[in-house]
PDB file of C-alpha atoms in Angstrom:
ATOM      1  CA  MET A   1     -22.509  -6.071  16.307  1.00 82.00           C
ATOM      2  CA  LYS A   2     -23.165  -5.699  12.386  1.00 88.00           C
ATOM      3  CA  GLY A   3     -20.392  -3.809  12.237  1.00 90.00           C
ATOM      4  CA  LEU A   4     -18.308  -5.549  14.168  1.00 92.00           C
ATOM      5  CA  LEU A   5     -18.125  -8.676  12.170  1.00 94.00           C
ATOM      6  CA  LEU A   6     -18.118  -6.098   9.164  1.00 94.00           C
ATOM      7  CA  THR A   7     -14.685  -5.606   9.621  1.00 94.00           C
ATOM      8  CA  CYS A   8     -13.591  -9.243  10.887  1.00 95.00           C
ATOM      9  CA  ILE A   9     -15.148  -9.941   7.339  1.00 96.00           C
ATOM     10  CA  TYR A  10     -12.260  -7.572   5.411  1.00 96.00           C
ATOM     11  CA  LEU A  11      -9.902  -8.654   8.597  1.00 95.00           C
ATOM     12  CA  VAL A  12     -10.169 -12.240   7.463  1.00 96.00           C
ATOM     13  CA  GLN A  13     -10.361 -12.177   3.798  1.00 96.00           C
ATOM     14  CA  GLY A  14      -6.684  -9.654   4.435  1.00 94.00           C
ATOM     15  CA  VAL A  15      -5.213 -12.709   6.499  1.00 95.00           C
ATOM     16  CA  LEU A  16      -6.545 -15.082   3.978  1.00 94.00           C
ATOM     17  CA  ASN A  17      -5.154 -13.299   0.810  1.00 92.00           C
ATOM     18  CA  LEU A  18      -1.657 -13.330   2.716  1.00 92.00           C
ATOM     19  CA  VAL A  19      -1.324 -16.905   3.009  1.00 90.00           C
ATOM     20  CA  PHE A  20      -3.094 -17.420  -0.788  1.00 85.00           C
ATOM     21  CA  TYR A  21      -1.269 -14.319  -2.093  1.00 79.00           C
ATOM     22  CA  GLY A  22      -2.753 -15.134  -5.261  1.00 80.00           C
ATOM     23  CA  ILE A  23      -6.590 -15.067  -4.987  1.00 87.00           C
ATOM     24  CA  PRO A  24      -7.401 -11.431  -6.367  1.00 90.00           C
ATOM     25  CA  SER A  25      -4.601 -12.342  -9.367  1.00 87.00           C
ATOM     26  CA  ILE A  26      -6.732 -15.550 -10.676  1.00 86.00           C
ATOM     27  CA  MET A  27      -9.603 -14.472 -10.064  1.00 89.00           C
ATOM     28  CA  PHE A  28      -8.878 -10.548 -12.658  1.00 88.00           C
ATOM     29  CA  SER A  29      -7.503 -13.036 -14.903  1.00 83.00           C
ATOM     30  CA  VAL A  30     -11.055 -14.347 -15.204  1.00 84.00           C
ATOM     31  CA  LEU A  31     -13.056 -11.255 -15.381  1.00 87.00           C
ATOM     32  CA  LEU A  32     -10.184 -10.275 -17.397  1.00 83.00           C
ATOM     33  CA  PRO A  33     -11.851 -11.302 -21.271  1.00 82.00           C
ATOM     34  CA  GLN A  34      -9.916 -13.992 -23.384  1.00 77.00           C
ATOM     35  CA  ARG A  35      -9.469 -11.525 -26.170  1.00 80.00           C
ATOM     36  CA  VAL A  36      -7.744  -8.706 -24.904  1.00 82.00           C
ATOM     37  CA  PHE A  37      -5.951 -10.913 -22.266  1.00 77.00           C
ATOM     38  CA  ARG A  38      -2.910 -10.910 -23.857  1.00 78.00           C
ATOM     39  CA  GLU A  39      -2.964  -6.753 -24.589  1.00 83.00           C
ATOM     40  CA  VAL A  40      -4.293  -5.620 -21.133  1.00 84.00           C
ATOM     41  CA  ALA A  41      -2.032  -8.580 -18.605  1.00 83.00           C
ATOM     42  CA  TRP A  42       0.130  -6.487 -17.831  1.00 86.00           C
ATOM     43  CA  LEU A  43      -2.615  -4.469 -15.964  1.00 89.00           C
ATOM     44  CA  LEU A  44      -3.230  -7.335 -13.517  1.00 89.00           C
ATOM     45  CA  PRO A  45      -0.794  -5.751 -10.903  1.00 91.00           C
ATOM     46  CA  PHE A  46      -2.503  -2.785 -10.801  1.00 93.00           C
ATOM     47  CA  LEU A  47      -5.990  -4.082 -10.443  1.00 93.00           C
ATOM     48  CA  VAL A  48      -5.212  -6.074  -7.202  1.00 93.00           C
ATOM     49  CA  LEU A  49      -3.861  -2.977  -5.920  1.00 93.00           C
ATOM     50  CA  LEU A  50      -7.241  -1.180  -6.719  1.00 95.00           C
ATOM     51  CA  TYR A  51      -8.892  -3.688  -5.333  1.00 96.00           C
ATOM     52  CA  PHE A  52      -7.370  -4.275  -2.004  1.00 95.00           C
ATOM     53  CA  ALA A  53      -7.462  -0.344  -2.359  1.00 95.00           C
ATOM     54  CA  LEU A  54     -10.673  -0.437  -2.126  1.00 96.00           C
ATOM     55  CA  GLY A  55     -11.525  -2.697   0.406  1.00 96.00           C
ATOM     56  CA  ALA A  56      -9.077  -0.059   2.760  1.00 95.00           C
ATOM     57  CA  PHE A  57     -10.647   2.732   1.659  1.00 95.00           C
ATOM     58  CA  SER A  58     -14.246   1.530   2.098  1.00 94.00           C
ATOM     59  CA  LEU A  59     -13.292   0.713   5.406  1.00 94.00           C
ATOM     60  CA  TYR A  60     -11.135   4.284   6.085  1.00 94.00           C
ATOM     61  CA  PHE A  61     -14.808   6.063   5.243  1.00 94.00           C
ATOM     62  CA  LEU A  62     -16.868   3.764   6.946  1.00 92.00           C
ATOM     63  CA  GLY A  63     -15.352   4.451  10.164  1.00 91.00           C
ATOM     64  CA  PHE A  64     -13.366   7.339  10.040  1.00 92.00           C
ATOM     65  CA  THR A  65     -15.130   9.659   8.490  1.00 89.00           C
ATOM     66  CA  PRO A  66     -19.148  11.566   8.769  1.00 88.00           C
ATOM     67  CA  ARG A  67     -18.984   9.747   5.695  1.00 86.00           C
ATOM     68  CA  PRO A  68     -20.025   6.688   5.444  1.00 89.00           C
ATOM     69  CA  GLY A  69     -22.340   6.330   2.403  1.00 91.00           C
ATOM     70  CA  ARG A  70     -18.411   6.886   0.292  1.00 93.00           C
ATOM     71  CA  GLY A  71     -17.718   3.546   2.306  1.00 92.00           C
ATOM     72  CA  ARG A  72     -20.146   1.854   1.930  1.00 94.00           C
ATOM     73  CA  VAL A  73     -19.887   2.116  -2.788  1.00 95.00           C
ATOM     74  CA  LEU A  74     -16.662   1.465  -1.601  1.00 96.00           C
ATOM     75  CA  GLY A  75     -17.473  -1.858  -0.010  1.00 95.00           C
ATOM     76  CA  VAL A  76     -20.037  -2.411  -2.398  1.00 96.00           C
ATOM     77  CA  VAL A  77     -17.906  -2.339  -5.019  1.00 97.00           C
ATOM     78  CA  TYR A  78     -15.069  -4.165  -3.276  1.00 97.00           C
ATOM     79  CA  PHE A  79     -17.706  -7.174  -2.102  1.00 97.00           C
ATOM     80  CA  SER A  80     -19.379  -7.153  -5.386  1.00 97.00           C
ATOM     81  CA  LEU A  81     -16.081  -7.726  -7.211  1.00 96.00           C
ATOM     82  CA  GLY A  82     -14.777 -10.331  -5.116  1.00 96.00           C
ATOM     83  CA  LEU A  83     -18.121 -12.063  -5.132  1.00 96.00           C
ATOM     84  CA  VAL A  84     -18.090 -12.392  -9.018  1.00 96.00           C
ATOM     85  CA  GLY A  85     -14.465 -13.164  -9.649  1.00 94.00           C
ATOM     86  CA  SER A  86     -14.473 -15.666  -7.024  1.00 94.00           C
ATOM     87  CA  THR A  87     -17.023 -17.302  -8.479  1.00 94.00           C
ATOM     88  CA  ALA A  88     -16.335 -17.250 -12.323  1.00 91.00           C
ATOM     89  CA  VAL A  89     -12.837 -18.680 -10.992  1.00 89.00           C
ATOM     90  CA  SER A  90     -14.531 -21.413  -8.785  1.00 87.00           C
ATOM     91  CA  ARG A  91     -15.924 -22.302 -12.336  1.00 85.00           C
ATOM     92  CA  GLU A  92     -13.142 -23.010 -13.408  1.00 80.00           C
ATOM     93  CA  PRO A  93     -11.255 -26.801 -14.241  1.00 77.00           C
ATOM     94  CA  PHE A  94      -8.510 -26.639 -10.916  1.00 70.00           C
ATOM     95  CA  GLY A  95      -7.734 -30.462 -11.692  1.00 71.00           C
ATOM     96  CA  GLU A  96      -5.468 -32.079  -8.343  1.00 66.00           C
ATOM     97  CA  THR A  97      -5.772 -29.132  -6.315  1.00 73.00           C
ATOM     98  CA  PRO A  98      -9.772 -28.778  -4.743  1.00 77.00           C
ATOM     99  CA  LEU A  99      -8.497 -26.644  -2.047  1.00 83.00           C
ATOM    100  CA  LEU A 100      -8.037 -23.596  -4.448  1.00 84.00           C
ATOM    101  CA  ARG A 101     -12.091 -23.932  -5.042  1.00 86.00           C
ATOM    102  CA  VAL A 102     -12.247 -24.447  -0.724  1.00 89.00           C
ATOM    103  CA  LEU A 103     -10.715 -21.760  -0.940  1.00 91.00           C
ATOM    104  CA  PHE A 104     -12.771 -19.546  -3.797  1.00 92.00           C
ATOM    105  CA  VAL A 105     -15.803 -21.161  -2.412  1.00 93.00           C
ATOM    106  CA  ALA A 106     -15.152 -19.427   0.897  1.00 95.00           C
ATOM    107  CA  TRP A 107     -13.872 -15.719  -0.722  1.00 96.00           C
ATOM    108  CA  ALA A 108     -17.026 -15.596  -2.573  1.00 96.00           C
ATOM    109  CA  LEU A 109     -19.080 -16.283   0.614  1.00 97.00           C
ATOM    110  CA  LEU A 110     -17.222 -14.476   2.666  1.00 97.00           C
ATOM    111  CA  SER A 111     -17.942 -11.258  -0.183  1.00 97.00           C
ATOM    112  CA  LEU A 112     -21.744 -12.293  -0.399  1.00 97.00           C
ATOM    113  CA  LEU A 113     -22.041 -11.739   4.021  1.00 97.00           C
ATOM    114  CA  GLY A 114     -19.753  -8.509   3.686  1.00 96.00           C
ATOM    115  CA  LEU A 115     -23.022  -7.763   0.793  1.00 96.00           C
ATOM    116  CA  PHE A 116     -25.432  -8.352   2.707  1.00 95.00           C
ATOM    117  CA  LEU A 117     -23.787  -6.742   6.461  1.00 94.00           C
ATOM    118  CA  LEU A 118     -22.414  -3.693   4.231  1.00 92.00           C
ATOM    119  CA  LEU A 119     -26.209  -2.632   3.058  1.00 89.00           C
ATOM    120  CA  ARG A 120     -27.464  -3.410   6.896  1.00 89.00           C
ATOM    121  CA  THR A 121     -24.506  -1.486   8.251  1.00 84.00           C
ATOM    122  CA  GLU A 122     -24.617   2.475   8.581  1.00 80.00           C
ATOM    123  CA  ASN A 123     -21.097   2.699   9.796  1.00 79.00           C
ATOM    124  CA  LEU A 124     -19.157   1.781  12.376  1.00 83.00           C
ATOM    125  CA  GLU A 125     -18.816   3.704  15.707  1.00 82.00           C
ATOM    126  CA  ASP A 126     -19.377   0.701  17.927  1.00 84.00           C
ATOM    127  CA  VAL A 127     -15.860  -0.865  16.632  1.00 89.00           C
ATOM    128  CA  SER A 128     -13.406  -0.539  18.386  1.00 92.00           C
ATOM    129  CA  PRO A 129     -11.044   1.606  16.248  1.00 93.00           C
ATOM    130  CA  LEU A 130      -7.354  -0.386  16.314  1.00 95.00           C
ATOM    131  CA  LEU A 131      -9.311  -3.525  14.725  1.00 95.00           C
ATOM    132  CA  ILE A 132     -10.598  -0.927  12.370  1.00 94.00           C
ATOM    133  CA  VAL A 133      -6.908  -0.228  11.485  1.00 95.00           C
ATOM    134  CA  SER A 134      -5.946  -3.549  11.839  1.00 96.00           C
ATOM    135  CA  ALA A 135      -7.718  -4.404   8.845  1.00 95.00           C
ATOM    136  CA  LEU A 136      -7.000  -0.947   7.302  1.00 95.00           C
ATOM    137  CA  LEU A 137      -3.220  -2.714   7.137  1.00 96.00           C
ATOM    138  CA  ILE A 138      -3.779  -6.163   6.633  1.00 95.00           C
ATOM    139  CA  LEU A 139      -6.138  -5.153   3.908  1.00 95.00           C
ATOM    140  CA  LEU A 140      -3.089  -2.610   2.210  1.00 94.00           C
ATOM    141  CA  PHE A 141      -0.388  -5.183   3.252  1.00 95.00           C
ATOM    142  CA  SER A 142      -1.817  -8.151   1.789  1.00 94.00           C
ATOM    143  CA  GLY A 143      -2.885  -5.556  -1.618  1.00 92.00           C
ATOM    144  CA  ALA A 144       1.330  -4.975  -2.099  1.00 92.00           C
ATOM    145  CA  VAL A 145       2.234  -8.784  -1.037  1.00 91.00           C
ATOM    146  CA  SER A 146      -0.795 -10.016  -3.994  1.00 90.00           C
ATOM    147  CA  PHE A 147       0.284  -6.712  -6.036  1.00 90.00           C
ATOM    148  CA  LEU A 148       4.488  -7.735  -6.811  1.00 87.00           C
ATOM    149  CA  THR A 149       3.301 -11.416  -7.217  1.00 86.00           C
ATOM    150  CA  ALA A 150       0.737 -10.433  -9.343  1.00 85.00           C
ATOM    151  CA  GLN A 151       4.110  -8.411 -11.461  1.00 80.00           C
ATOM    152  CA  TRP A 152       5.786 -12.017 -10.807  1.00 79.00           C
ATOM    153  CA  ILE A 153       2.836 -14.065 -12.910  1.00 76.00           C
ATOM    154  CA  VAL A 154       2.662 -11.082 -15.582  1.00 78.00           C
ATOM    155  CA  GLU A 155       6.141 -11.310 -16.545  1.00 77.00           C
ATOM    156  CA  ASP A 156       6.809 -14.692 -16.774  1.00 73.00           C
ATOM    157  CA  TYR A 157       3.778 -14.797 -18.981  1.00 72.00           C
ATOM    158  CA  TYR A 158       4.860 -12.653 -21.469  1.00 73.00           C
ATOM    159  CA  ALA A 159       7.844 -14.339 -21.146  1.00 72.00           C
ATOM    160  CA  HIS A 160       6.024 -17.912 -21.972  1.00 67.00           C
ATOM    161  CA  ILE A 161       4.385 -15.861 -24.743  1.00 68.00           C
ATOM    162  CA  HIS A 162       8.236 -13.968 -25.953  1.00 63.00           C
ATOM    163  CA  MET A 163       9.453 -17.594 -25.892  1.00 66.00           C
ATOM    164  CA  ASN A 164       6.082 -18.417 -28.460  1.00 60.00           C
ATOM    165  CA  GLU A 165       5.097 -21.104 -26.464  1.00 54.00           C
ATOM    166  CA  SER A 166       1.680 -22.390 -26.919  1.00 54.00           C
ATOM    167  CA  VAL A 167       0.172 -19.990 -23.643  1.00 52.00           C
ATOM    168  CA  PRO A 168      -3.424 -21.734 -21.975  1.00 50.00           C
ATOM    169  CA  GLU A 169      -5.452 -19.230 -21.088  1.00 49.00           C
ATOM    170  CA  ASN A 170      -6.136 -17.168 -18.666  1.00 47.00           C
ATOM    171  CA  ALA A 171      -6.947 -18.329 -14.629  1.00 44.00           C
ATOM    172  CA  THR A 172      -5.268 -21.323 -16.460  1.00 46.00           C
ATOM    173  CA  VAL A 173      -1.973 -20.172 -16.459  1.00 48.00           C
ATOM    174  CA  ILE A 174      -1.996 -18.740 -13.211  1.00 51.00           C
ATOM    175  CA  VAL A 175      -4.029 -21.160 -11.502  1.00 49.00           C
ATOM    176  CA  ALA A 176      -0.914 -23.828 -13.559  1.00 48.00           C
ATOM    177  CA  HIS A 177       1.609 -21.568 -12.567  1.00 42.00           C
ATOM    178  CA  LEU A 178       0.672 -21.656  -8.468  1.00 44.00           C
ATOM    179  CA  GLU A 179       0.122 -25.656  -8.362  1.00 45.00           C
ATOM    180  CA  ASN A 180       4.113 -26.153 -10.819  1.00 41.00           C
ATOM    181  CA  VAL A 181       1.433 -28.014 -12.900  1.00 35.00           C
ATOM    182  CA  SER A 182       2.740 -28.517 -16.909  1.00 38.00           C
ATOM    183  CA  PRO A 183       0.253 -26.512 -19.791  1.00 40.00           C
ATOM    184  CA  PRO A 184      -2.068 -28.561 -21.249  1.00 42.00           C
ATOM    185  CA  ASN A 185      -0.566 -28.534 -23.977  1.00 45.00           C
ATOM    186  CA  GLY A 186       2.351 -31.197 -22.819  1.00 42.00           C
ATOM    187  CA  THR A 187       5.698 -28.642 -22.638  1.00 43.00           C
ATOM    188  CA  GLY A 188       7.144 -28.177 -20.228  1.00 43.00           C
TER     189      GLY A 188
END
């Protein structure tokens, strides 16, 4: 039963990210230190891809290999990043879109539950291989979609910098673009 719930958490996070495809982009924009964000913003799409690869490899090792310990370690990293990132983002001001705060709180709770179940689950032997493969494919597809959208966000961010506009910091940039709101300095 714990293995089934754990697999479903991976699946739900993959589906949530397909519906709201900017979740990891916003998380990593908050987690990257503000003083270096301008220089390393180009890493954002690769961090997003790596994040979902951690989840997919965790599922693979837990479900299809005789070494579930590797899957557990990768899963702990995946869910820990999700928990820390979504908690940090949920503390940011969202203005007129409280749905984003609810989304990140839900992501944090799913990550916390995933960590809890991961530490109490030996492997996914009792879970249908079809469900594990479905969760794997959804996570990988979700990561690809997020990689492409994160690339667009980074290009837009650098375009604003190139035009010498005053750009809001980290997640504020991305949330402003997701909300289609003008930047806080009044230009837009």
